[in-house]
CSV table of C-alpha atoms in Angstrom, one decimal:
chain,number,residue,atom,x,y,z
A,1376,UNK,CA,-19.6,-13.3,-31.1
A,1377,UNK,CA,-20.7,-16.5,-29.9
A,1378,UNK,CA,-18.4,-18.1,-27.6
A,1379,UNK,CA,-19.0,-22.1,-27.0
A,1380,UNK,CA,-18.8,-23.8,-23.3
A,1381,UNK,CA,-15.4,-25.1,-24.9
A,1382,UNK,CA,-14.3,-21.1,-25.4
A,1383,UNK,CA,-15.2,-20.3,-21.7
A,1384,UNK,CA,-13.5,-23.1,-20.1
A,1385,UNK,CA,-10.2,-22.0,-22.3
A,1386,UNK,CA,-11.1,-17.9,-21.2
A,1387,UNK,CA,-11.8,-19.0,-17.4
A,1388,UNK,CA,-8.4,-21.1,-17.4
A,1389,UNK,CA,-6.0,-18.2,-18.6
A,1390,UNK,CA,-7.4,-16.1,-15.7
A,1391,UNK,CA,-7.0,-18.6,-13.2
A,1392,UNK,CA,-3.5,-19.8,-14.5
A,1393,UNK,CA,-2.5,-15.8,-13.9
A,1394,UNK,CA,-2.3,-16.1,-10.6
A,1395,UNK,CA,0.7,-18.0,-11.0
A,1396,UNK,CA,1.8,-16.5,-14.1
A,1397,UNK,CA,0.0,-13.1,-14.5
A,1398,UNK,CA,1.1,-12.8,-18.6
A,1399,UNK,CA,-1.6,-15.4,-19.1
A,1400,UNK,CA,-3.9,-12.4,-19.1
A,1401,UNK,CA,-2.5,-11.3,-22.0
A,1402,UNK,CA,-3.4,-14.6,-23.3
A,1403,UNK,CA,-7.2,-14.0,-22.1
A,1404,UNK,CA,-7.3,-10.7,-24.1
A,1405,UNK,CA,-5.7,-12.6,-27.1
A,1406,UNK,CA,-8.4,-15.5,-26.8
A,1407,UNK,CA,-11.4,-12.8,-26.8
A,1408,UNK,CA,-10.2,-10.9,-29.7
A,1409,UNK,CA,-9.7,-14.1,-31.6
A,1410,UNK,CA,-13.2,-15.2,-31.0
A,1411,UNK,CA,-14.9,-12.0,-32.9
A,1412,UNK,CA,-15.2,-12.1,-36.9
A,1413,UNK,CA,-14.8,-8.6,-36.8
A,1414,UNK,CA,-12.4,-6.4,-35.4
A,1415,UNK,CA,-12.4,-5.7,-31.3
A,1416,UNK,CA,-9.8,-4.0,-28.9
A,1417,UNK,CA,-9.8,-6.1,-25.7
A,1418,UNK,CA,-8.4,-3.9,-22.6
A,1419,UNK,CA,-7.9,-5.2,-18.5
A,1420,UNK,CA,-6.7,-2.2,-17.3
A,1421,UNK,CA,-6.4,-0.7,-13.4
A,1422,UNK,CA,-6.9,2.7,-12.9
A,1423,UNK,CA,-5.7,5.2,-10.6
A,1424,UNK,CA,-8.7,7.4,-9.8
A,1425,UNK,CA,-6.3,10.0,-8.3
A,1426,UNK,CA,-3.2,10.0,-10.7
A,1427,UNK,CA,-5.4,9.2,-13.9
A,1428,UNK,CA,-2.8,6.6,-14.7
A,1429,UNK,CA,-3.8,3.2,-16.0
A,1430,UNK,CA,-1.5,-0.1,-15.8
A,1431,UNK,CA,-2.6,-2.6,-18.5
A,1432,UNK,CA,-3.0,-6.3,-17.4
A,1433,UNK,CA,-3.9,-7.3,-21.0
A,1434,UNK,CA,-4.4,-5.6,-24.0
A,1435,UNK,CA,-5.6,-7.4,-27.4
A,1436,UNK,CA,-6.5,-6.4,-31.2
A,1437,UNK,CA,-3.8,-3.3,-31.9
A,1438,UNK,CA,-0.4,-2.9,-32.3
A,1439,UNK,CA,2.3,-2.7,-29.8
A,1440,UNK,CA,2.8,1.7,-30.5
A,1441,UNK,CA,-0.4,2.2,-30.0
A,1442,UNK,CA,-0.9,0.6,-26.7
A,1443,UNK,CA,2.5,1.9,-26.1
A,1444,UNK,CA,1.0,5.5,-26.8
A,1445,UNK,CA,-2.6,4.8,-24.8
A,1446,UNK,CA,-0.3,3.8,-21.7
A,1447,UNK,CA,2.2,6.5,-21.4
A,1448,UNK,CA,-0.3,9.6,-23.5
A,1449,UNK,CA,-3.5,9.3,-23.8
A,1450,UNK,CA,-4.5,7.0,-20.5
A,1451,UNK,CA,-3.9,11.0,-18.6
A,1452,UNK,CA,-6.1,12.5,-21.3
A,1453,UNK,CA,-8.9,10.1,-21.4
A,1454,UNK,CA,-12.3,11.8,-21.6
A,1455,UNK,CA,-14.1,8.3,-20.7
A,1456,UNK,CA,-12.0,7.7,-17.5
A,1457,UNK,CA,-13.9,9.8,-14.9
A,1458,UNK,CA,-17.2,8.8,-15.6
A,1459,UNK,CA,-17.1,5.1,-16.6
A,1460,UNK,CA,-14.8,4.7,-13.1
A,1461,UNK,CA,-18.0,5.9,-11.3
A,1462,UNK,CA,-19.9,3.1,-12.9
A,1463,UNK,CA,-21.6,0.3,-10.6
A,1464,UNK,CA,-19.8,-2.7,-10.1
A,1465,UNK,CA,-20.2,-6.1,-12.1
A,1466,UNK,CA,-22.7,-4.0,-14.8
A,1467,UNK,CA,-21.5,-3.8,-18.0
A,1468,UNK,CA,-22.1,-0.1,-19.8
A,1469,UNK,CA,-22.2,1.7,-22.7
A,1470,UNK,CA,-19.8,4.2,-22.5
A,1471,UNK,CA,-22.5,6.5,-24.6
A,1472,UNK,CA,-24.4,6.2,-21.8
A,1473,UNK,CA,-22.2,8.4,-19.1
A,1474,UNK,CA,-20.0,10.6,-21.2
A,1475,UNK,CA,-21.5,13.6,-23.4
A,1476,UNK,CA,-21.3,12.6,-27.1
A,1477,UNK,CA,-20.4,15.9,-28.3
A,1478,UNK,CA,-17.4,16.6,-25.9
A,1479,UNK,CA,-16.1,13.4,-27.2
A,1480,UNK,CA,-16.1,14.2,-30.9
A,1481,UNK,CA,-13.7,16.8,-29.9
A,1482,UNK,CA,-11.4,14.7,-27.8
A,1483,UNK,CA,-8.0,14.0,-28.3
A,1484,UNK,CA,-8.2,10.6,-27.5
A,1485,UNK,CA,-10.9,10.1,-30.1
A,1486,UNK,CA,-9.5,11.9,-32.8
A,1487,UNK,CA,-5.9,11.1,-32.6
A,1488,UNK,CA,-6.1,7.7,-31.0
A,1489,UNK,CA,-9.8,5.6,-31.6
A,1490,UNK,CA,-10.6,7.2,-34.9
A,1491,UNK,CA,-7.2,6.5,-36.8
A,1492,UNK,CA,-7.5,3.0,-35.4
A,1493,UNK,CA,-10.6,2.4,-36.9
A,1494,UNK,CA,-12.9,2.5,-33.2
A,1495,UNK,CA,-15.8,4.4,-33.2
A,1496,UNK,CA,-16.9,6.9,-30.8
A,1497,UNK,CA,-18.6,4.9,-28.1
A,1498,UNK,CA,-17.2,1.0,-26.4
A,1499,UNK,CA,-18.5,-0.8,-23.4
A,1500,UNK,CA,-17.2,-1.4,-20.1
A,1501,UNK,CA,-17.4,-3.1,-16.8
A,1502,UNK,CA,-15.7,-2.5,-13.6
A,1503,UNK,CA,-15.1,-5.3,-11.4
A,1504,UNK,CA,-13.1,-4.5,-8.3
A,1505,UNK,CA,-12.6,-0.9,-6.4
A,1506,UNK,CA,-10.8,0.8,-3.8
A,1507,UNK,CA,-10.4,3.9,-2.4
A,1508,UNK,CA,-7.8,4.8,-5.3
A,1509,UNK,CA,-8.1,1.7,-7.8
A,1510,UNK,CA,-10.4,0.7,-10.3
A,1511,UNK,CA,-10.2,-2.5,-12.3
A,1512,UNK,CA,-11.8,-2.2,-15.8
A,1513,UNK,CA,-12.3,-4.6,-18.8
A,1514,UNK,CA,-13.7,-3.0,-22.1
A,1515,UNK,CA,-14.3,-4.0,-25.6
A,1516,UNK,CA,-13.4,-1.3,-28.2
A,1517,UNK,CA,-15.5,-1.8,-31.7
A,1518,UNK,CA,-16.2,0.3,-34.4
A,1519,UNK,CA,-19.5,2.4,-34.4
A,1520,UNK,CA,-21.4,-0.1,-37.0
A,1521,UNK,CA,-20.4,-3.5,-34.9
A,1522,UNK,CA,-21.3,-1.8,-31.4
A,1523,UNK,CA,-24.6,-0.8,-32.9
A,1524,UNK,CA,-24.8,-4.3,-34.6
A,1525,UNK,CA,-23.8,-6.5,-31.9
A,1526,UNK,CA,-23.4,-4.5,-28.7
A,1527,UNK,CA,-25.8,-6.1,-26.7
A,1528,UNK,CA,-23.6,-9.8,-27.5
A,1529,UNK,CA,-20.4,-8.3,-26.1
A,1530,UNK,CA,-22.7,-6.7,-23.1
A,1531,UNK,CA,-24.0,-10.5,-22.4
A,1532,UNK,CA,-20.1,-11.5,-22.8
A,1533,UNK,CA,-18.9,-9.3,-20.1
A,1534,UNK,CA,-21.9,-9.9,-17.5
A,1535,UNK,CA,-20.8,-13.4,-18.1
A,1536,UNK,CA,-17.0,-13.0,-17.3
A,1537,UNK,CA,-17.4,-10.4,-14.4
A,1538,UNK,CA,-17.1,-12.9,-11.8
A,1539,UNK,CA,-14.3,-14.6,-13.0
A,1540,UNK,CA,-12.6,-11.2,-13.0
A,1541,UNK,CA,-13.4,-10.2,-9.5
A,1542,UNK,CA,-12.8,-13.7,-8.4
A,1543,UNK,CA,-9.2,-13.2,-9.8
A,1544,UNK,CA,-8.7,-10.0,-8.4
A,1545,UNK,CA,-9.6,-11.4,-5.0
A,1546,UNK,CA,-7.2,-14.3,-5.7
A,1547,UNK,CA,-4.2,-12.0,-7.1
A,1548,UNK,CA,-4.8,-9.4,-3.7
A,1549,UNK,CA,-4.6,-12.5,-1.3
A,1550,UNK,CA,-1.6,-14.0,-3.2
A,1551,UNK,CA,0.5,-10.6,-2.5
A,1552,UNK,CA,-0.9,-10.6,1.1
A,1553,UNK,CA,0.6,-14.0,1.9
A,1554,UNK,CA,3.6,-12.6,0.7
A,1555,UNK,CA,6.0,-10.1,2.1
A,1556,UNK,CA,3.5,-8.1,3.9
A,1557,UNK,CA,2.2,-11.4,5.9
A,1558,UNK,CA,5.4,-11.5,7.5
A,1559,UNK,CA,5.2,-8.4,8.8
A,1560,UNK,CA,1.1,-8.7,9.5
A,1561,UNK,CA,2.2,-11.7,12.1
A,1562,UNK,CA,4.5,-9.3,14.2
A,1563,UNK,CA,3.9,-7.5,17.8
A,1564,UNK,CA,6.7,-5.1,16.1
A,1565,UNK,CA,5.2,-2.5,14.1
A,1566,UNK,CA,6.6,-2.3,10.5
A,1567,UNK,CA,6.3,-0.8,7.3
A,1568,UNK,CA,6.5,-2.0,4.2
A,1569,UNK,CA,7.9,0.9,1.4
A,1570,UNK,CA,8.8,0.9,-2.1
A,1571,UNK,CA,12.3,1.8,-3.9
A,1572,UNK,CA,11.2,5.5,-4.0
A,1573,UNK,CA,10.0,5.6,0.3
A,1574,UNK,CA,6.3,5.5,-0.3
A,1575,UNK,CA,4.6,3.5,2.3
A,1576,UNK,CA,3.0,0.6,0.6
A,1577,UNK,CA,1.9,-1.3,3.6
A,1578,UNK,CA,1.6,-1.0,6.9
A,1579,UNK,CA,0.7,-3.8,10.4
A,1580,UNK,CA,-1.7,-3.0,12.9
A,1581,UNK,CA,1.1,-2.4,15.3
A,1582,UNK,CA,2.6,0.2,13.0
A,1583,UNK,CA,-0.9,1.8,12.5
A,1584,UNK,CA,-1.2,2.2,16.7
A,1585,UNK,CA,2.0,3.5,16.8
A,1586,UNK,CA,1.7,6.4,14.3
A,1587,UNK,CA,-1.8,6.8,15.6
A,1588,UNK,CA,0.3,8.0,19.0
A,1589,UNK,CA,3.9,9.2,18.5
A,1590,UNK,CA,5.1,11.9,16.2
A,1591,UNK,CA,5.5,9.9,13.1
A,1592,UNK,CA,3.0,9.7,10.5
A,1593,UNK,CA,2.6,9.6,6.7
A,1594,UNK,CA,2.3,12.1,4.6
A,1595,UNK,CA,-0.3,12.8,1.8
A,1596,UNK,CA,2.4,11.7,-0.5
A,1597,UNK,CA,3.0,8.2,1.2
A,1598,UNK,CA,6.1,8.8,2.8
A,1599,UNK,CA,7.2,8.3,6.9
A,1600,UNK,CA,7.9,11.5,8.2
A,1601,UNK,CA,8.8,12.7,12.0
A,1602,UNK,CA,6.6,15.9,13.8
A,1603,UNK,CA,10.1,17.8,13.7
A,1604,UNK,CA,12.4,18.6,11.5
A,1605,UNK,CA,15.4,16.9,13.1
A,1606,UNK,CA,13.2,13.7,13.5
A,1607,UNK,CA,12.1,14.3,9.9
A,1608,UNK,CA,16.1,14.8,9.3
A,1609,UNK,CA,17.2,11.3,10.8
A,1610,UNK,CA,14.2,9.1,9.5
A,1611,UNK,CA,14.8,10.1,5.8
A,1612,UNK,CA,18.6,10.3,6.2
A,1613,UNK,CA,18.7,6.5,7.6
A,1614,UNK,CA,15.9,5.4,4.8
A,1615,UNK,CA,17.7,7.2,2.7
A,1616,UNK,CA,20.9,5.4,2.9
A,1617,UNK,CA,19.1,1.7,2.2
A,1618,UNK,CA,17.1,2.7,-0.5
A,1619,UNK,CA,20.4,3.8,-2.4
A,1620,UNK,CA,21.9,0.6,-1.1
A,1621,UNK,CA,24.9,2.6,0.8
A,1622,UNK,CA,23.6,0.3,3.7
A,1623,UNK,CA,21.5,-2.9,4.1
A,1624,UNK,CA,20.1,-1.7,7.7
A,1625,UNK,CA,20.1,0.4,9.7
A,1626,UNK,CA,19.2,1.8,13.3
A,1627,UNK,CA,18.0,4.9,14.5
A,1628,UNK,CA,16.9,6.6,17.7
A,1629,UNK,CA,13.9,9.2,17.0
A,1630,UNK,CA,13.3,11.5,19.1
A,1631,UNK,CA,9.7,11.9,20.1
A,1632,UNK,CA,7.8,13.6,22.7
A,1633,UNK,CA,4.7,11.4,23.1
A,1634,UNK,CA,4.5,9.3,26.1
A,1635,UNK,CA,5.8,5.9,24.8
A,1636,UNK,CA,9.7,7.9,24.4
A,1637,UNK,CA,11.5,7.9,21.6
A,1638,UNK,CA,11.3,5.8,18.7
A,1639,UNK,CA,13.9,3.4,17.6
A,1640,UNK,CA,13.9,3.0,14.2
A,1641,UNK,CA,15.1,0.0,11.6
A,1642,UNK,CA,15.4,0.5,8.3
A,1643,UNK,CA,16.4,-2.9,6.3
A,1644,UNK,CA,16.5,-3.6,2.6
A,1645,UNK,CA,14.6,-6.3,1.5
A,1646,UNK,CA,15.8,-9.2,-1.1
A,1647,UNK,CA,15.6,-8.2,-5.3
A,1648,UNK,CA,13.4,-11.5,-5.0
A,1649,UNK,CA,10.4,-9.4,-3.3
A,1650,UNK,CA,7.8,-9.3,-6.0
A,1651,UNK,CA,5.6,-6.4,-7.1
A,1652,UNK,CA,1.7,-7.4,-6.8
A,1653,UNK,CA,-0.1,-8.2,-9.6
A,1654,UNK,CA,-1.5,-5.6,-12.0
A,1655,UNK,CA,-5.1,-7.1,-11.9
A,1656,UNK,CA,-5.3,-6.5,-8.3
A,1657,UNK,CA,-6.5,-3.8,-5.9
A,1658,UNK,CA,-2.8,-4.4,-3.5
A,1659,UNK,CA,-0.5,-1.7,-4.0
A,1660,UNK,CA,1.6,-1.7,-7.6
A,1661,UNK,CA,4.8,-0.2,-6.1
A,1662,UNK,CA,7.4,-3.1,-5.9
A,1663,UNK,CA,8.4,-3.4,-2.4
A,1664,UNK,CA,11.9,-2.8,-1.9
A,1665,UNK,CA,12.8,-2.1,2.1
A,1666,UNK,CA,11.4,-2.6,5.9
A,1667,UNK,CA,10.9,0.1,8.8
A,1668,UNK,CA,10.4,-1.7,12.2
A,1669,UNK,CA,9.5,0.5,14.5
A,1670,UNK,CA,9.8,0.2,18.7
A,1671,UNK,CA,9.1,2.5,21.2
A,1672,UNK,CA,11.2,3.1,24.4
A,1673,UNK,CA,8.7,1.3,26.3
A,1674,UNK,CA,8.6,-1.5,23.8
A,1675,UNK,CA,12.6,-2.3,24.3
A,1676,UNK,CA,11.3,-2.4,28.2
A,1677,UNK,CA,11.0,-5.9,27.4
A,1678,UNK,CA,15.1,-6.6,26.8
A,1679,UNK,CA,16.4,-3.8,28.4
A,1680,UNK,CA,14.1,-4.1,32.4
A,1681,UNK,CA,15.9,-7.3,32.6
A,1682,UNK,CA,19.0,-6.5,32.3
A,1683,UNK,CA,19.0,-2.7,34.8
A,1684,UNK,CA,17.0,-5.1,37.7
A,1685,UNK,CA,20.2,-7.7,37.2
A,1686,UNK,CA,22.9,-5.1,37.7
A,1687,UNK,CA,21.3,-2.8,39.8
A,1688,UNK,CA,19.5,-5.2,42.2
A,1689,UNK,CA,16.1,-3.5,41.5
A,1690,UNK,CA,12.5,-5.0,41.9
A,1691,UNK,CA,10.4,-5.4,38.4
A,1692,UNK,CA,8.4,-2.2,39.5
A,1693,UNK,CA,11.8,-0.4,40.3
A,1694,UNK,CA,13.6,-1.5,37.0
A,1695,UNK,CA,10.4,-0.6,35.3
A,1696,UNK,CA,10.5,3.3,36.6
A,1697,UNK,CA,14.2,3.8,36.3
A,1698,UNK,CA,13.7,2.8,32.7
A,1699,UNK,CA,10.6,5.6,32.5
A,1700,UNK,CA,13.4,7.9,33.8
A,1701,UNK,CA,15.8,7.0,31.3
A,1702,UNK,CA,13.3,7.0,28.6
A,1703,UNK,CA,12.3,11.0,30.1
A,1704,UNK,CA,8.7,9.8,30.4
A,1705,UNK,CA,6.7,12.9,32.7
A,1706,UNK,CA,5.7,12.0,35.9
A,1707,UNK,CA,1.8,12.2,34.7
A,1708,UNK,CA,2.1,10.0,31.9
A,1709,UNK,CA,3.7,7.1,34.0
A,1710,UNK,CA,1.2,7.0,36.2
A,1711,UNK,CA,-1.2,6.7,33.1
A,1712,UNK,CA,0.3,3.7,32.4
A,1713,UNK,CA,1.1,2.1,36.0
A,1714,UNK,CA,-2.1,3.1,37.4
A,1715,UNK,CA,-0.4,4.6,40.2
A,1716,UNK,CA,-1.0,7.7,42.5
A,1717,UNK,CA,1.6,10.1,41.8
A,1718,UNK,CA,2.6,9.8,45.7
A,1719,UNK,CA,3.2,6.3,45.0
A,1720,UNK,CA,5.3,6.7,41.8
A,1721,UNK,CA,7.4,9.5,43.5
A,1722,UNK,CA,7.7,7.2,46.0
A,1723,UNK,CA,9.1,4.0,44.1
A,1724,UNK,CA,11.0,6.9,42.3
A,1725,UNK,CA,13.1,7.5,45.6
A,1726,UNK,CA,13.7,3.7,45.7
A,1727,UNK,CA,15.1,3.7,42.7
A,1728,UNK,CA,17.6,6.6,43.1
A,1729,UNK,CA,19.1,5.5,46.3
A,1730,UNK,CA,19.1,1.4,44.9
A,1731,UNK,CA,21.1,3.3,42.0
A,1732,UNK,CA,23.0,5.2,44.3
A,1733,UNK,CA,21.9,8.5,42.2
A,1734,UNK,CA,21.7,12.0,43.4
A,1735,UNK,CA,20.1,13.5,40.2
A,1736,UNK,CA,17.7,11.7,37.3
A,1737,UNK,CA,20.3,12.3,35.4
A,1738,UNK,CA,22.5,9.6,36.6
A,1739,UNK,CA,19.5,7.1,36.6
A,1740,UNK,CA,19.5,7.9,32.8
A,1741,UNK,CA,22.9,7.7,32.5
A,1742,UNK,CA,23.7,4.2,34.1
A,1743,UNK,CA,19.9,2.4,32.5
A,1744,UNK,CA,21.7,4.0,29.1
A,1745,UNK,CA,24.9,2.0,29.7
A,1746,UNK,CA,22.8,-1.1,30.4
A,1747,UNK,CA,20.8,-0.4,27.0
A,1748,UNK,CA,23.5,0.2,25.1
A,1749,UNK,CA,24.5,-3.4,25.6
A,1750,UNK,CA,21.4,-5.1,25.0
């Protein structure tokens, strides 16, 4: 294959055009397979390392059924995946190289998908981006005679398009991060972003504090989840309800035990116009589909402290400790975040009681409660 400075130019311009408009990959895949004589399968594909699915950005030089049947069959059963994923970045390999010849020949893949296409046993690959999960892959297919004959071109051809690749993924990851999820990167508030089926696609740094030190946290499959079962109860119930559309927000309290109170929880749907990150990208595929926001007691301080020192006629430091009462924060863990000697918190706590004109703590929480409820 020999590609002129003409040819690049043309190759390098679909990639960059499909950050805009991410079908002008399959226009790059075209492009390649119409530059070889003889026949090639040209494949961008990003593969889950974990799942063993693949998503295809581009695929060039067979029909429609048989990518069809690659995507949704044989990408699970593919006896090249696990090894050429594990390849070195930006090197473009021989699949012959790091899989056992033999186990091949008996492969499913091989024998009911390559072979009757007319591919031969081997191919060549190069990864260009990873993550933790995601690999992104571009490989030429070619039958046995024209890898032998020619392999090393295509392996020049690759080397030579790598960067453009990676540069794109870069590009494509960026252009989803400026996105919905900048939004909520910007905000003191933590939030979540999660897709139509509640798996947590996104998270701020706020967010990742707060589950670092309440009761929430996300489970191996993605999804929020409270450290009880009635907290568990109420924050799939409420996300429930937005992700089926019966509601287009919604407010919670959780209950949690850690020292910041409980959590109050928001659950809103986002717009149909919130798009799904590119393919040829390491951001995550799910399309994004609602928001949690997420604010601790001690975070609606803020509005709420205010409010109790205007009705009450309480000091900052008392309106702060009668909302500690309200919010049933211990004794110990108030002084951990005043500073304070417990003598001197018990001491503003006495303040607070007879300002309030309350015999028990339960009628400080009582009357801050009435005050929070209107805020």
């Amino acid at each position: 294959m020999n590609i002129d400075e003409a040819d690049q130019s043309e190759l390098i311009g679909y990639l960059l055009a499909s950050v805009v408009e991410e079908s002008n990959l399959q226009s790059f895949t075209d492009k390649l397979v119409s530059l070889c004589d003889d026949r090639i399968v040209v494949a961008l594909r990003r593969i889950d390392v974990l799942t063993k699915c693949e998503d295809v950005a581009g695929f060039s030089g067979i029909d429609a059924d048989s990518i069809d049947s690659f995507v949704n069959y044989y990408a699970s059963r593919n006896a090249y995946q696990e090894p050429l994923t594990r390849i070195p970045l930006n090197a473009p390999q021989f699949a012959l190289a790091h899989v056992d010849r033999r186990a091949i020949a008996k492969s499913e893949i091989y024998n009911d998908w390559k072979r009757p296409l007319g591919l031969g046993i081997g191919g060549l690959a190069i990864n260009v981006a990873r993550s933790g999960r995601y690999v992104l892959s571009a490989s030429i297919e070619m039958s046995d005679a024209l890898e032998e004959a020619a392999g090393r071109g295509f392996e020049a051809l690759l080397g030579r398009l790598a960067p453009h690749l990676a540069t794109l993924a870069d590009l494509n990851g960026k252009a989803w991060a400026k996105g919905v999820s900048a939004a909520l990167d910007t905000s003191a508030t933590g939030a979540l972003l999660v897709s139509h089926v509640g798996r947590v696609i996104h998270m701020n740094e706020a967010a990742e504090r707060l589950l670092w030190i309440t009761g929430l946290n996300v489970d191996a499959k993605g999804k929020l989840c409270g450290a009880t079962p009635e907290a568990d109860g109420t924050v799939q119930a409420v996300l429930g309800d937005v992700l089926a559309g019966r509601s287009a927000a919604r407010t919670v309290r959780v209950k949690d035990l850690g020292y910041l109170g409980d959590i109050h929880l928001t659950a809103s749907r986002l717009p149909e116009g919130a798009r799904r990150p590119a393919i040829w990208s390491l951001a995550p595929q799910d399309e994004p589909a609602a928001v949690i926001y997420l604010a601790p007691d001690h975070e609606r301080a803020r509005t709420v402290v205010p409010r109790v020192r205007a009705v009450y006629g309480l000091s900052e430091d008392e309106a702060f400790m009668a909302f500690f009462l309200y919010c049933g924060t211990r004794l110990e863990d108030i002084t951990k975040i005043t500073g304070q000697h417990p003598y001197e918190a018990q001491l503003l706590i006495d303040r607070v009681m007879k300002k309030m004109d309350a015999a028990r703590y339960a009628d400080v929480v009582r009357r801050v409660g009435r005050v929070a409820a209107s805020v």
